[in-house]
mmCIF file of C-alpha atoms in Angstrom:
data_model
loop_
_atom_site.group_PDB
_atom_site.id
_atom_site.type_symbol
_atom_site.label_atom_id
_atom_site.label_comp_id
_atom_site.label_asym_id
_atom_site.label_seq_id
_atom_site.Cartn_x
_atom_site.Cartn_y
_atom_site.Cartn_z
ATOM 1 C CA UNK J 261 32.311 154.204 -36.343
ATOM 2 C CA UNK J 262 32.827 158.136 -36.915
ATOM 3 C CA UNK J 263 30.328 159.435 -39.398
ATOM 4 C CA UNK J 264 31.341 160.826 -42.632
ATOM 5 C CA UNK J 265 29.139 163.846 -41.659
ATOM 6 C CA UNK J 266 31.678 164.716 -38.743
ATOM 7 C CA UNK J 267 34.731 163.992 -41.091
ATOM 8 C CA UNK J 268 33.358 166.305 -43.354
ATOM 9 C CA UNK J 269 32.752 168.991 -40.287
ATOM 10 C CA UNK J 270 36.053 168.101 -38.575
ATOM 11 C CA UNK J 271 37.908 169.698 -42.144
ATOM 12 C CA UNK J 272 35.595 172.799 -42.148
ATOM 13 C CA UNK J 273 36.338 173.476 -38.864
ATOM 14 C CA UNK J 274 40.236 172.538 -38.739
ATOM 15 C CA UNK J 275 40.118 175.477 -41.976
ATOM 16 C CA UNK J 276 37.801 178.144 -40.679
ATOM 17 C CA UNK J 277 37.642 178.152 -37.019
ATOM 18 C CA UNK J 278 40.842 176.497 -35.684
ATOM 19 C CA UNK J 279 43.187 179.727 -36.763
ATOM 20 C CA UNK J 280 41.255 181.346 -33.818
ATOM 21 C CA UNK J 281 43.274 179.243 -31.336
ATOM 22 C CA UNK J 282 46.896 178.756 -33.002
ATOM 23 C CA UNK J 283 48.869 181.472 -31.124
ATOM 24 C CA UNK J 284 48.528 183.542 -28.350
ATOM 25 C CA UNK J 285 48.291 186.258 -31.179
ATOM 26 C CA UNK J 286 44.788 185.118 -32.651
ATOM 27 C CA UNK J 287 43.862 184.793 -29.301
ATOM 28 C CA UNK J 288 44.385 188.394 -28.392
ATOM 29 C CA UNK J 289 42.190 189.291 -31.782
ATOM 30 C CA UNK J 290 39.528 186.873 -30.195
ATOM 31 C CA UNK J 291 39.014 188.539 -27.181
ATOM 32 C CA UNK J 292 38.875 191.749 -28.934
ATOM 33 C CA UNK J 293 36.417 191.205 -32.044
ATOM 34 C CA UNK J 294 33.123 192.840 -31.364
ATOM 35 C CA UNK J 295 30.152 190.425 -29.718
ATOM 36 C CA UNK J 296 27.801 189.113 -31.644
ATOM 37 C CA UNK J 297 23.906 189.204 -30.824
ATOM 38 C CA UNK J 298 22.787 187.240 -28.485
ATOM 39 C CA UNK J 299 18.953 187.444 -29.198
ATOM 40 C CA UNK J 300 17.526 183.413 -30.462
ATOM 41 C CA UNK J 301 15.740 182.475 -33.669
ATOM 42 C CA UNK J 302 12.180 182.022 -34.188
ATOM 43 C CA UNK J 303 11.464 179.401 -31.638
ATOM 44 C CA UNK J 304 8.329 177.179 -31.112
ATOM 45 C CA UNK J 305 7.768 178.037 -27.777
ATOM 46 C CA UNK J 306 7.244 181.685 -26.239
ATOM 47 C CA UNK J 307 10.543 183.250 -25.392
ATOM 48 C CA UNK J 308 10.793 186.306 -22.440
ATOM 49 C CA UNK J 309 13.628 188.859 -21.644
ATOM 50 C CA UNK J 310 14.064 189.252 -18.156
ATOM 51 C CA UNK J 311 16.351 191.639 -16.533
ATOM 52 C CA UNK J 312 15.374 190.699 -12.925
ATOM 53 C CA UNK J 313 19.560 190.655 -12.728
ATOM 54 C CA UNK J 314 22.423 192.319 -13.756
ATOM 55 C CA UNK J 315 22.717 190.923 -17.026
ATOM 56 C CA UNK J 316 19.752 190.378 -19.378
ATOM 57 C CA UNK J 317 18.201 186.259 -19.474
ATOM 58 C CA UNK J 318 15.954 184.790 -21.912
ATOM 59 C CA UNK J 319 13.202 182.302 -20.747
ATOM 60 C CA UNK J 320 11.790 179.916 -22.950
ATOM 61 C CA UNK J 321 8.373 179.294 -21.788
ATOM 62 C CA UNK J 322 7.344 175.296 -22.317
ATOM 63 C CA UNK J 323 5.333 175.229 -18.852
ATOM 64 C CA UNK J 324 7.034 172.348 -17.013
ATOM 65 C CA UNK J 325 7.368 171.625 -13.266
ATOM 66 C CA UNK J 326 10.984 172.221 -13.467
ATOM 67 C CA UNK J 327 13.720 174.732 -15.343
ATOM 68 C CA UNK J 328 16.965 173.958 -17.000
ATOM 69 C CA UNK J 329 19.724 176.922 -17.057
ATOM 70 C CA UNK J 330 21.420 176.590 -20.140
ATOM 71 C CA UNK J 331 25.279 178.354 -19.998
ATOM 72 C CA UNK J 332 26.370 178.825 -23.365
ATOM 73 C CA UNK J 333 30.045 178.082 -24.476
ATOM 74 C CA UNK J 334 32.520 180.112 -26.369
ATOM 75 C CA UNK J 335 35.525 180.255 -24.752
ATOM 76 C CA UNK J 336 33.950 182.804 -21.885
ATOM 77 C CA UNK J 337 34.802 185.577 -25.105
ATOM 78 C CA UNK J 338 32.209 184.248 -27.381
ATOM 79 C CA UNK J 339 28.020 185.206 -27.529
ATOM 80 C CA UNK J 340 25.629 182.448 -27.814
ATOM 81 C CA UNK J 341 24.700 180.907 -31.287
ATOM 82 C CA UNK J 342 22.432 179.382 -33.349
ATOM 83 C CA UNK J 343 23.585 176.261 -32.494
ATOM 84 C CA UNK J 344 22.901 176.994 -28.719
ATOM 85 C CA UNK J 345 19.318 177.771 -29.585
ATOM 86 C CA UNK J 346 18.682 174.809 -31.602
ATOM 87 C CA UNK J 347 19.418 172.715 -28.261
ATOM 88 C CA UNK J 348 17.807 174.702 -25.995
ATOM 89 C CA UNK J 349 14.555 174.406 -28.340
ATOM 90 C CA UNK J 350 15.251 170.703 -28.327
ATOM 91 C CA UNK J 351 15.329 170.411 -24.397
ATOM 92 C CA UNK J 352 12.443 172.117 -24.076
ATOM 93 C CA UNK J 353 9.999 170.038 -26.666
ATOM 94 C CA UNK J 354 12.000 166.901 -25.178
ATOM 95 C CA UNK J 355 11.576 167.389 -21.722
ATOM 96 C CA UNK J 356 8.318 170.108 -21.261
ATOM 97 C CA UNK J 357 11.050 172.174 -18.790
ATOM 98 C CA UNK J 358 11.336 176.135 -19.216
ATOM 99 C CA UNK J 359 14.549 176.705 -20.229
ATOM 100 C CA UNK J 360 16.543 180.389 -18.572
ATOM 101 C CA UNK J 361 19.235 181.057 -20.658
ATOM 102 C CA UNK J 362 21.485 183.521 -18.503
ATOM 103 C CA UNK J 363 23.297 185.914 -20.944
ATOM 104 C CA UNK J 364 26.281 186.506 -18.704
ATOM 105 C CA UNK J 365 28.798 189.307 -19.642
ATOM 106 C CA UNK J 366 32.245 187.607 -21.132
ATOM 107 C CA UNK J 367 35.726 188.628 -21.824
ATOM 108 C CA UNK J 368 37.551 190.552 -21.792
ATOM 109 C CA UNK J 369 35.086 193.726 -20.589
ATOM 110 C CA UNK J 370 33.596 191.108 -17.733
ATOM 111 C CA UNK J 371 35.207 188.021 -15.664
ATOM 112 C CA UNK J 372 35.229 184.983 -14.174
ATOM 113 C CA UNK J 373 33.394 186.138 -10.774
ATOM 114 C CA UNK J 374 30.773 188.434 -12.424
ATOM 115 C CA UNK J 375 29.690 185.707 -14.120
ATOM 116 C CA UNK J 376 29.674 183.290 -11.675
ATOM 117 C CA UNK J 377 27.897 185.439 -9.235
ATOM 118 C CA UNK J 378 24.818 186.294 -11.708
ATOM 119 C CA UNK J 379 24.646 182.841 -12.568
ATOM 120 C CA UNK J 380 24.288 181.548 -9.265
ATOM 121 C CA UNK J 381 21.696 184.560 -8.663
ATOM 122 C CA UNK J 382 19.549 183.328 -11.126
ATOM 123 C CA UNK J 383 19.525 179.946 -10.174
ATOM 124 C CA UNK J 384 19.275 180.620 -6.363
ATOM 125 C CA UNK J 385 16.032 182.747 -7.620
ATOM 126 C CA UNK J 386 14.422 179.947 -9.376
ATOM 127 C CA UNK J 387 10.972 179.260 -8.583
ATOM 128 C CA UNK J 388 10.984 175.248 -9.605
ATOM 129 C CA UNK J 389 13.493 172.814 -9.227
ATOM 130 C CA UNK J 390 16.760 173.720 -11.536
ATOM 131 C CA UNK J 391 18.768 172.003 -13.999
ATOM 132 C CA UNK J 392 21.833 173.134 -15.492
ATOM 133 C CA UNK J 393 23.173 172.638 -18.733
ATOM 134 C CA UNK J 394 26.537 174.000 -20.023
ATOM 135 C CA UNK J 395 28.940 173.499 -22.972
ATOM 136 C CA UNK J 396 32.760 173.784 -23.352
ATOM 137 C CA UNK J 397 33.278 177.365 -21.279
ATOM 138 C CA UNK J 398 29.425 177.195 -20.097
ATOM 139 C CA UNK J 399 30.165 174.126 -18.583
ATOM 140 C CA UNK J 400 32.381 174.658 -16.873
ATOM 141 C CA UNK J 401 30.597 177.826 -14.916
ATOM 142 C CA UNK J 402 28.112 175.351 -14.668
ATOM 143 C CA UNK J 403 29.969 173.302 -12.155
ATOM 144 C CA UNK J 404 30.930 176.041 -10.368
ATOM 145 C CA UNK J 405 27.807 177.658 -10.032
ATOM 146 C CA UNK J 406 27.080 174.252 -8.276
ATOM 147 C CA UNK J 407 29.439 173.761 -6.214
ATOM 148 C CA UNK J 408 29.549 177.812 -5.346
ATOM 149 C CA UNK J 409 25.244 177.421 -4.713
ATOM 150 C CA UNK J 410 26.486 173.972 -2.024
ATOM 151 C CA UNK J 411 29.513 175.867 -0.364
ATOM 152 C CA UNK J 412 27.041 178.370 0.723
ATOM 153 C CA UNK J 413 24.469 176.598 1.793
ATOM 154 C CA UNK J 414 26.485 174.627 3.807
ATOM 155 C CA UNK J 415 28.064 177.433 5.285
ATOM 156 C CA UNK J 416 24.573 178.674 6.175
ATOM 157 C CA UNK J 417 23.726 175.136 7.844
ATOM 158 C CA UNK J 418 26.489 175.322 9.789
ATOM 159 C CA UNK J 419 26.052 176.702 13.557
ATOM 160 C CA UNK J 420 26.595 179.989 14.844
ATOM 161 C CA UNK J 421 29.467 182.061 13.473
ATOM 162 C CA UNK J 422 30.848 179.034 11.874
ATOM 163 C CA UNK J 423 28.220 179.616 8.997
ATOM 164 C CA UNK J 424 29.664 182.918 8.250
ATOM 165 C CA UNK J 425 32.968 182.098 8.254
ATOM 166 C CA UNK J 426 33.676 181.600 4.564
ATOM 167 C CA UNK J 427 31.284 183.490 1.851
ATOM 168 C CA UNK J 428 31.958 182.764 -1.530
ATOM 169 C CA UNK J 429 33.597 186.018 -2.481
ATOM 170 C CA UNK J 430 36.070 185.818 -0.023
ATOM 171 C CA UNK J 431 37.068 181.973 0.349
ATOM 172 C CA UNK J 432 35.153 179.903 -3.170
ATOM 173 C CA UNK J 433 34.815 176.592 -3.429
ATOM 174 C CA UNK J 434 36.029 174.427 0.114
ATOM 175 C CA UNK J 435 38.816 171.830 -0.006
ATOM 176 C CA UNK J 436 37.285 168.366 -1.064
ATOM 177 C CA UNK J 437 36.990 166.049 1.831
ATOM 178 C CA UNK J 438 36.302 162.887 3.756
ATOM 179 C CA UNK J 439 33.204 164.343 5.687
ATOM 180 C CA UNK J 440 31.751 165.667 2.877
ATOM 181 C CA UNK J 441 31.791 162.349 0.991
ATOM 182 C CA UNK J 442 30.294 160.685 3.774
ATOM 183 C CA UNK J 443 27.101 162.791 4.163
ATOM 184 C CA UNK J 444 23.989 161.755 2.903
ATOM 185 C CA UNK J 445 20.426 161.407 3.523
ATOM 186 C CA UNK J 446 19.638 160.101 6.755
ATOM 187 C CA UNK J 447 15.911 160.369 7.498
ATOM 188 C CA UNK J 448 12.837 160.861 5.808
ATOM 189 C CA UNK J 449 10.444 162.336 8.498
ATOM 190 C CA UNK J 450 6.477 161.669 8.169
ATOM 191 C CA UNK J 451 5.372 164.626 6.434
ATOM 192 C CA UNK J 452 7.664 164.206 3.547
ATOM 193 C CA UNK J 453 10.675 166.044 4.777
ATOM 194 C CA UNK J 454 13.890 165.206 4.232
ATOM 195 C CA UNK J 455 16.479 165.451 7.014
ATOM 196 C CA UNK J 456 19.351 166.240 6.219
ATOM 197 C CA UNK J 457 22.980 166.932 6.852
ATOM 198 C CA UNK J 458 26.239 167.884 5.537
ATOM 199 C CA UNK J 459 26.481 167.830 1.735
ATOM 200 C CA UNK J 460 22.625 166.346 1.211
ATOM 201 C CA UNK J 461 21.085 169.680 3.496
ATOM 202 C CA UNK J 462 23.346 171.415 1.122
ATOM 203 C CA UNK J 463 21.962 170.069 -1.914
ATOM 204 C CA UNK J 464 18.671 170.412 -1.215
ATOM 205 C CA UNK J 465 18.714 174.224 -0.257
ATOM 206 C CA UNK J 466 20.341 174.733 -3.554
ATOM 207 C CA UNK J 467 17.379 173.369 -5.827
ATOM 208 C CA UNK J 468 19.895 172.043 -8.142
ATOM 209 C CA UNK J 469 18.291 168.215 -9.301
ATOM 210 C CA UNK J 470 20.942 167.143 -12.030
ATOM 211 C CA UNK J 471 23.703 168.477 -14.222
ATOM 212 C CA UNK J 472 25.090 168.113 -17.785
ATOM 213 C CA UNK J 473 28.372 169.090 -19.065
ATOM 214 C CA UNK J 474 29.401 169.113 -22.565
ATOM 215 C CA UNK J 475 32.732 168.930 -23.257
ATOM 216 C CA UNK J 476 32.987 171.660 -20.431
ATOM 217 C CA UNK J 477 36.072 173.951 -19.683
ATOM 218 C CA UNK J 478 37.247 172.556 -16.569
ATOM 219 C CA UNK J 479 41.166 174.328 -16.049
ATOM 220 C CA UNK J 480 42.054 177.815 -17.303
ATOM 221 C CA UNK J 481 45.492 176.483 -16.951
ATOM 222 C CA UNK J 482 45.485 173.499 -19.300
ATOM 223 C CA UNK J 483 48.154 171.938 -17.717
ATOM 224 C CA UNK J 484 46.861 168.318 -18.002
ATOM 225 C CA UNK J 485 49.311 165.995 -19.281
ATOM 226 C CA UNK J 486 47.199 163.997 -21.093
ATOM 227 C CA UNK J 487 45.909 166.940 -23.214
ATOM 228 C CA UNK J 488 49.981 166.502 -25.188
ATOM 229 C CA UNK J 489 48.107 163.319 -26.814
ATOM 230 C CA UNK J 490 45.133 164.869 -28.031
ATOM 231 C CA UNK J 491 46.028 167.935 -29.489
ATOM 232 C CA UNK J 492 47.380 167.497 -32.230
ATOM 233 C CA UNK J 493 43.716 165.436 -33.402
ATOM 234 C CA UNK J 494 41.699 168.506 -32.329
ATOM 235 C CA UNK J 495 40.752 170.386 -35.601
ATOM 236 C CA UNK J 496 39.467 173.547 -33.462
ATOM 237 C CA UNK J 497 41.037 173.841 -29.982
ATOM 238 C CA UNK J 498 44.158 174.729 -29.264
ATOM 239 C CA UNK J 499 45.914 176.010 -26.280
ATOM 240 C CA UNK J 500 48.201 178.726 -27.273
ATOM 241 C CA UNK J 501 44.781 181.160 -28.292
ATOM 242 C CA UNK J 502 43.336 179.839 -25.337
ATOM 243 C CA UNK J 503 45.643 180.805 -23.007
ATOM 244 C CA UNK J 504 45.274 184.840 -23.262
ATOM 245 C CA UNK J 505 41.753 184.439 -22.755
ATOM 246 C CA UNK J 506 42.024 182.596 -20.034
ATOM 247 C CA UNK J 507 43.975 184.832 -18.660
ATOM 248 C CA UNK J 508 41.484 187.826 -19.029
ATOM 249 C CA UNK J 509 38.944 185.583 -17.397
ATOM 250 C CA UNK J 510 40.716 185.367 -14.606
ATOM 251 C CA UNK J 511 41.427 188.695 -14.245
ATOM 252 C CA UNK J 512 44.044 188.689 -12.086
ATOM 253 C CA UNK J 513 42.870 185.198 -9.960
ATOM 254 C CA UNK J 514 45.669 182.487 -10.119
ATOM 255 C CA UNK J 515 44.775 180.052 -13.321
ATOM 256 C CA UNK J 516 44.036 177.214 -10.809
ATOM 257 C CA UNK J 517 41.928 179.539 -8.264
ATOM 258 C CA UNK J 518 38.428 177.021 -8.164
ATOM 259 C CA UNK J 519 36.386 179.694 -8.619
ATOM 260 C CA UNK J 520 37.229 179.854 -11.952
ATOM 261 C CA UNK J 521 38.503 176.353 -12.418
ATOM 262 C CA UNK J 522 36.168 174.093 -11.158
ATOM 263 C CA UNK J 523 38.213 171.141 -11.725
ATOM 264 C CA UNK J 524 40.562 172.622 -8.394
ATOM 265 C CA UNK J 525 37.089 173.086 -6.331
ATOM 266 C CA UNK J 526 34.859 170.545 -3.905
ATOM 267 C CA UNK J 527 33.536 167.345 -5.888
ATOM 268 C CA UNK J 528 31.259 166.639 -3.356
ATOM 269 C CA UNK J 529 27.562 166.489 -2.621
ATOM 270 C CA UNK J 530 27.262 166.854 -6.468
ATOM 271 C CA UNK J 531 23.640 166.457 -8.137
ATOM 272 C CA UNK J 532 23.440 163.665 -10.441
ATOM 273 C CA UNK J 533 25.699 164.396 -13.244
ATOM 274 C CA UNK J 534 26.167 163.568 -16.985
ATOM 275 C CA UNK J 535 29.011 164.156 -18.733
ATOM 276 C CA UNK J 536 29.357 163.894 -22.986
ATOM 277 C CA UNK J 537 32.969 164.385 -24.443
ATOM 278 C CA UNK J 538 34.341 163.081 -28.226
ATOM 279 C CA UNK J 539 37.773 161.936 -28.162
ATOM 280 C CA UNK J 540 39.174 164.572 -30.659
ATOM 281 C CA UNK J 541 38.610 167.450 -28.171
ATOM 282 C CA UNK J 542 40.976 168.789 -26.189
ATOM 283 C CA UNK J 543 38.504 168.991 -23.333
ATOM 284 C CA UNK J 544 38.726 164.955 -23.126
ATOM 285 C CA UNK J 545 42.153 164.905 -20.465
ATOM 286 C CA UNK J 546 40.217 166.930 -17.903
ATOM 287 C CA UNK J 547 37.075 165.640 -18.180
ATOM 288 C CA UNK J 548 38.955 162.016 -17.765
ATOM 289 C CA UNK J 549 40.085 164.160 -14.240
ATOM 290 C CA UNK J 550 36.734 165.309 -12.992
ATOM 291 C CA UNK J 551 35.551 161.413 -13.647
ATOM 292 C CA UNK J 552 38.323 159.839 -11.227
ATOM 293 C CA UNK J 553 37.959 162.826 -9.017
ATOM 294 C CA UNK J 554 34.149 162.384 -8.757
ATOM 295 C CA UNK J 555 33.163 160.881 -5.296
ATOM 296 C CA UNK J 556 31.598 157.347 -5.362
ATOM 297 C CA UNK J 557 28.343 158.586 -4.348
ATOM 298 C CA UNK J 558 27.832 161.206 -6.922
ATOM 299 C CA UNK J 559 25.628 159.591 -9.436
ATOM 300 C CA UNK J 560 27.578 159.848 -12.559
ATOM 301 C CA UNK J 561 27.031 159.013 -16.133
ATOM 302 C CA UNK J 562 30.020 159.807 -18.381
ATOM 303 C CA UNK J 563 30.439 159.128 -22.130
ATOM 304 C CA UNK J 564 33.013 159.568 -24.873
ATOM 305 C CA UNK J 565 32.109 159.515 -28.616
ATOM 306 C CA UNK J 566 34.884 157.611 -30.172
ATOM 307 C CA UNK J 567 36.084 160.160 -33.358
ATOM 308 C CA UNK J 568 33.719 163.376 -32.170
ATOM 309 C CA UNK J 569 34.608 167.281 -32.180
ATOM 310 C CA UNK J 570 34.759 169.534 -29.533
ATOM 311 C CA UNK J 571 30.195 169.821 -28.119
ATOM 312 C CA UNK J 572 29.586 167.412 -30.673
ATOM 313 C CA UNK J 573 25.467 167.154 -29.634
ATOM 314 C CA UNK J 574 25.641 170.746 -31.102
ATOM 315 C CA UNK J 575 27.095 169.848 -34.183
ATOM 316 C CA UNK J 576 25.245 168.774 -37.307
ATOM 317 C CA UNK J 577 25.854 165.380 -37.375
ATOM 318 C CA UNK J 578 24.329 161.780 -36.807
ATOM 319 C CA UNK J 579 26.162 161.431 -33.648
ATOM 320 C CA UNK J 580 24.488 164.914 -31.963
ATOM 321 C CA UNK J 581 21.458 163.250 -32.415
ATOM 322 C CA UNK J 582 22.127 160.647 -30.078
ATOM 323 C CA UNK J 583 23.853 162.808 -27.578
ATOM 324 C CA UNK J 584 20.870 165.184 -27.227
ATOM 325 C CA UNK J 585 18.452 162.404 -26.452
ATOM 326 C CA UNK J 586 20.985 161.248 -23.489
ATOM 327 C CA UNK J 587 20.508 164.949 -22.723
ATOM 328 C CA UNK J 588 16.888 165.164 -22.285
ATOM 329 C CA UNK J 589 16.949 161.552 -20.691
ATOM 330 C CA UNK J 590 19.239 162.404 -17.814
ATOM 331 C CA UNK J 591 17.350 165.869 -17.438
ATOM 332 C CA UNK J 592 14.064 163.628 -17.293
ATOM 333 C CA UNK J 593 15.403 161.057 -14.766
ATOM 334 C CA UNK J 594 16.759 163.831 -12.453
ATOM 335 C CA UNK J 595 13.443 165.125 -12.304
ATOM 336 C CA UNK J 596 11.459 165.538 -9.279
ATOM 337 C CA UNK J 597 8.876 162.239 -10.186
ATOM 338 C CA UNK J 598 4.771 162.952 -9.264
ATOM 339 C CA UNK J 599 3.651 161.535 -5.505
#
């Protein structure tokens, strides 16, 4: 049963936030209304500025064995919130993992590509085991961060010039596949090491252990049919505002290029992956895709809160709170466990 508490924010936001997204007008004043800071709260833990990369990142030191990479939504135009932080301070007392927040430049100044490639920087630089979090637009650079991170790796496996063939910035994302779906682990030598091939070698060079998506962005186009359905129940999203900025983060890509629509891109070799939608959210249709498009062997765990808003685990209601333990549980179970 849906909360009164997300009644009650479903009206606030259906008044305040949804004009945003009602034409392509108010999305054109989106994309051009001055960024807000992106610097966090007061946190419990120690929090670092790094600008090892292009863009700045904030670290939140909690001292674990592994590191999530948080990508913050807002529509790719939007800077990261107090809401955001509250999460990512959550994570980190939940599951004792650092947590990089990559502040990645957004619409309509920067694009789809300059954010995926710092992203995928950061996490290629990662010292520990990585894994990624993302909501609504930072979800879906999440997922192609990953799948950008296994396309080159397992161009690098490959032999000779076959391995060079196709870099990211030329080709993206490779056609999904019966060959990829059928690679896997197939030895575990004495000493420990895996041997691998195919999807699993790249997985493992890419460090990335698990995923979440929240609600994530999955198709600049939003041509899903079944999105007709849920619109109209959706008291913030809409596509009409959506669509100019979508358009600006392509810059000049086709809508359905998987480099910037992961949804179009390889669904295989995939970490385990978690994925938390509500059923008022125009998000649900695609993410409904990416569920039947998932390979067998990609270890999914997909849920739907019956009645919820668009990121609902960021929202304040009764229902977040249950979403953000699933969270940190499917970040802890992805986890690299002690010998």
């Amino acid at each position: 049963m849906t909360s009164w508490q997300m009644h009650g924010v479903a009206a606030f936001t259906r008044l305040v936030y949804r004009r945003k997204f009602t034409s392509e007008d108010a999305g054109r004043r989106t994309l051009t209304r001055p960024k807000g800071p992106s610097a966090p709260p007061k946190l419990r833990f120690p929090v670092t500025l790094s600008h090892k990369h292009r863009f700045p990142m904030y670290e939140v030191k909690a001292g674990g064995p592994a590191i999530v990479v948080y990508l913050h939504g807002g529509a790719y135009t939007s800077e990261i919130v107090g809401q955001h932080w509250s999460l990512i301070e959550f994570l980190a007392s939940r599951t004792g993992c650092d947590v990089h927040v990559p502040i990645y430049g957004l619409a309509p100044e920067y694009d789809g590509l300059a954010a995926l490639e710092f992203v995928t920087e950061v996490i290629a630089a990662a010292d520990r085991p990585v894994y990624l979090v993302g909501d609504s637009a930072g979800g879906g650079l999440a997922l192609l961060a990953a799948q950008a991170l296994l396309a080159d790796a397992g161009a690098a496996a490959l032999p000779g010039d076959a391995g060079a063939a196709a870099p990211l910035s030329e080709a993206g994302a490779a056609p999904s596949g019966e060959a990829g779906a059928a690679s896997a682990i197939s030895d575990v030598g004495p000493a420990g090491d895996a041997l691998l091939d195919g999807a699993g070698a790249a997985r493992a060079v890419a460090g990335v252990v698990g995923m979440t998506l929240l609600a994530p962005w999955l198709d600049l186009s939003m041509d899903n049919p079944g999105i007709e359905a849920i619109e109209p129940h959706d008291p913030w999203l809409a596509r009409p505002g959506l669509r100019p900025i979508a358009d600006a983060w392509a810059n000049g890509l086709p809508l359905k290029d998987p480099r910037v629509s992961p949804i179009y891109g390889d669904l295989t070799g995939l970490p385990p992956t978690q994925i938390l939608v509500g059923t008022r959210d125009i998000t649900l249709a695609d993410c409904r895709t990416l569920r039947d498009r998932l390979p067998s062997t990609t270890e999914l765990t997909f849920h739907e809160e019956p009645g919820a808003l668009h990121v609902y685990p960021l929202l304040p209601v009764p229902e977040a709170r249950a979403g953000r333990q699933m969270i940190a549980n499917h970040i802890r179970s992805a986890l690299p466990q002690p010998a």
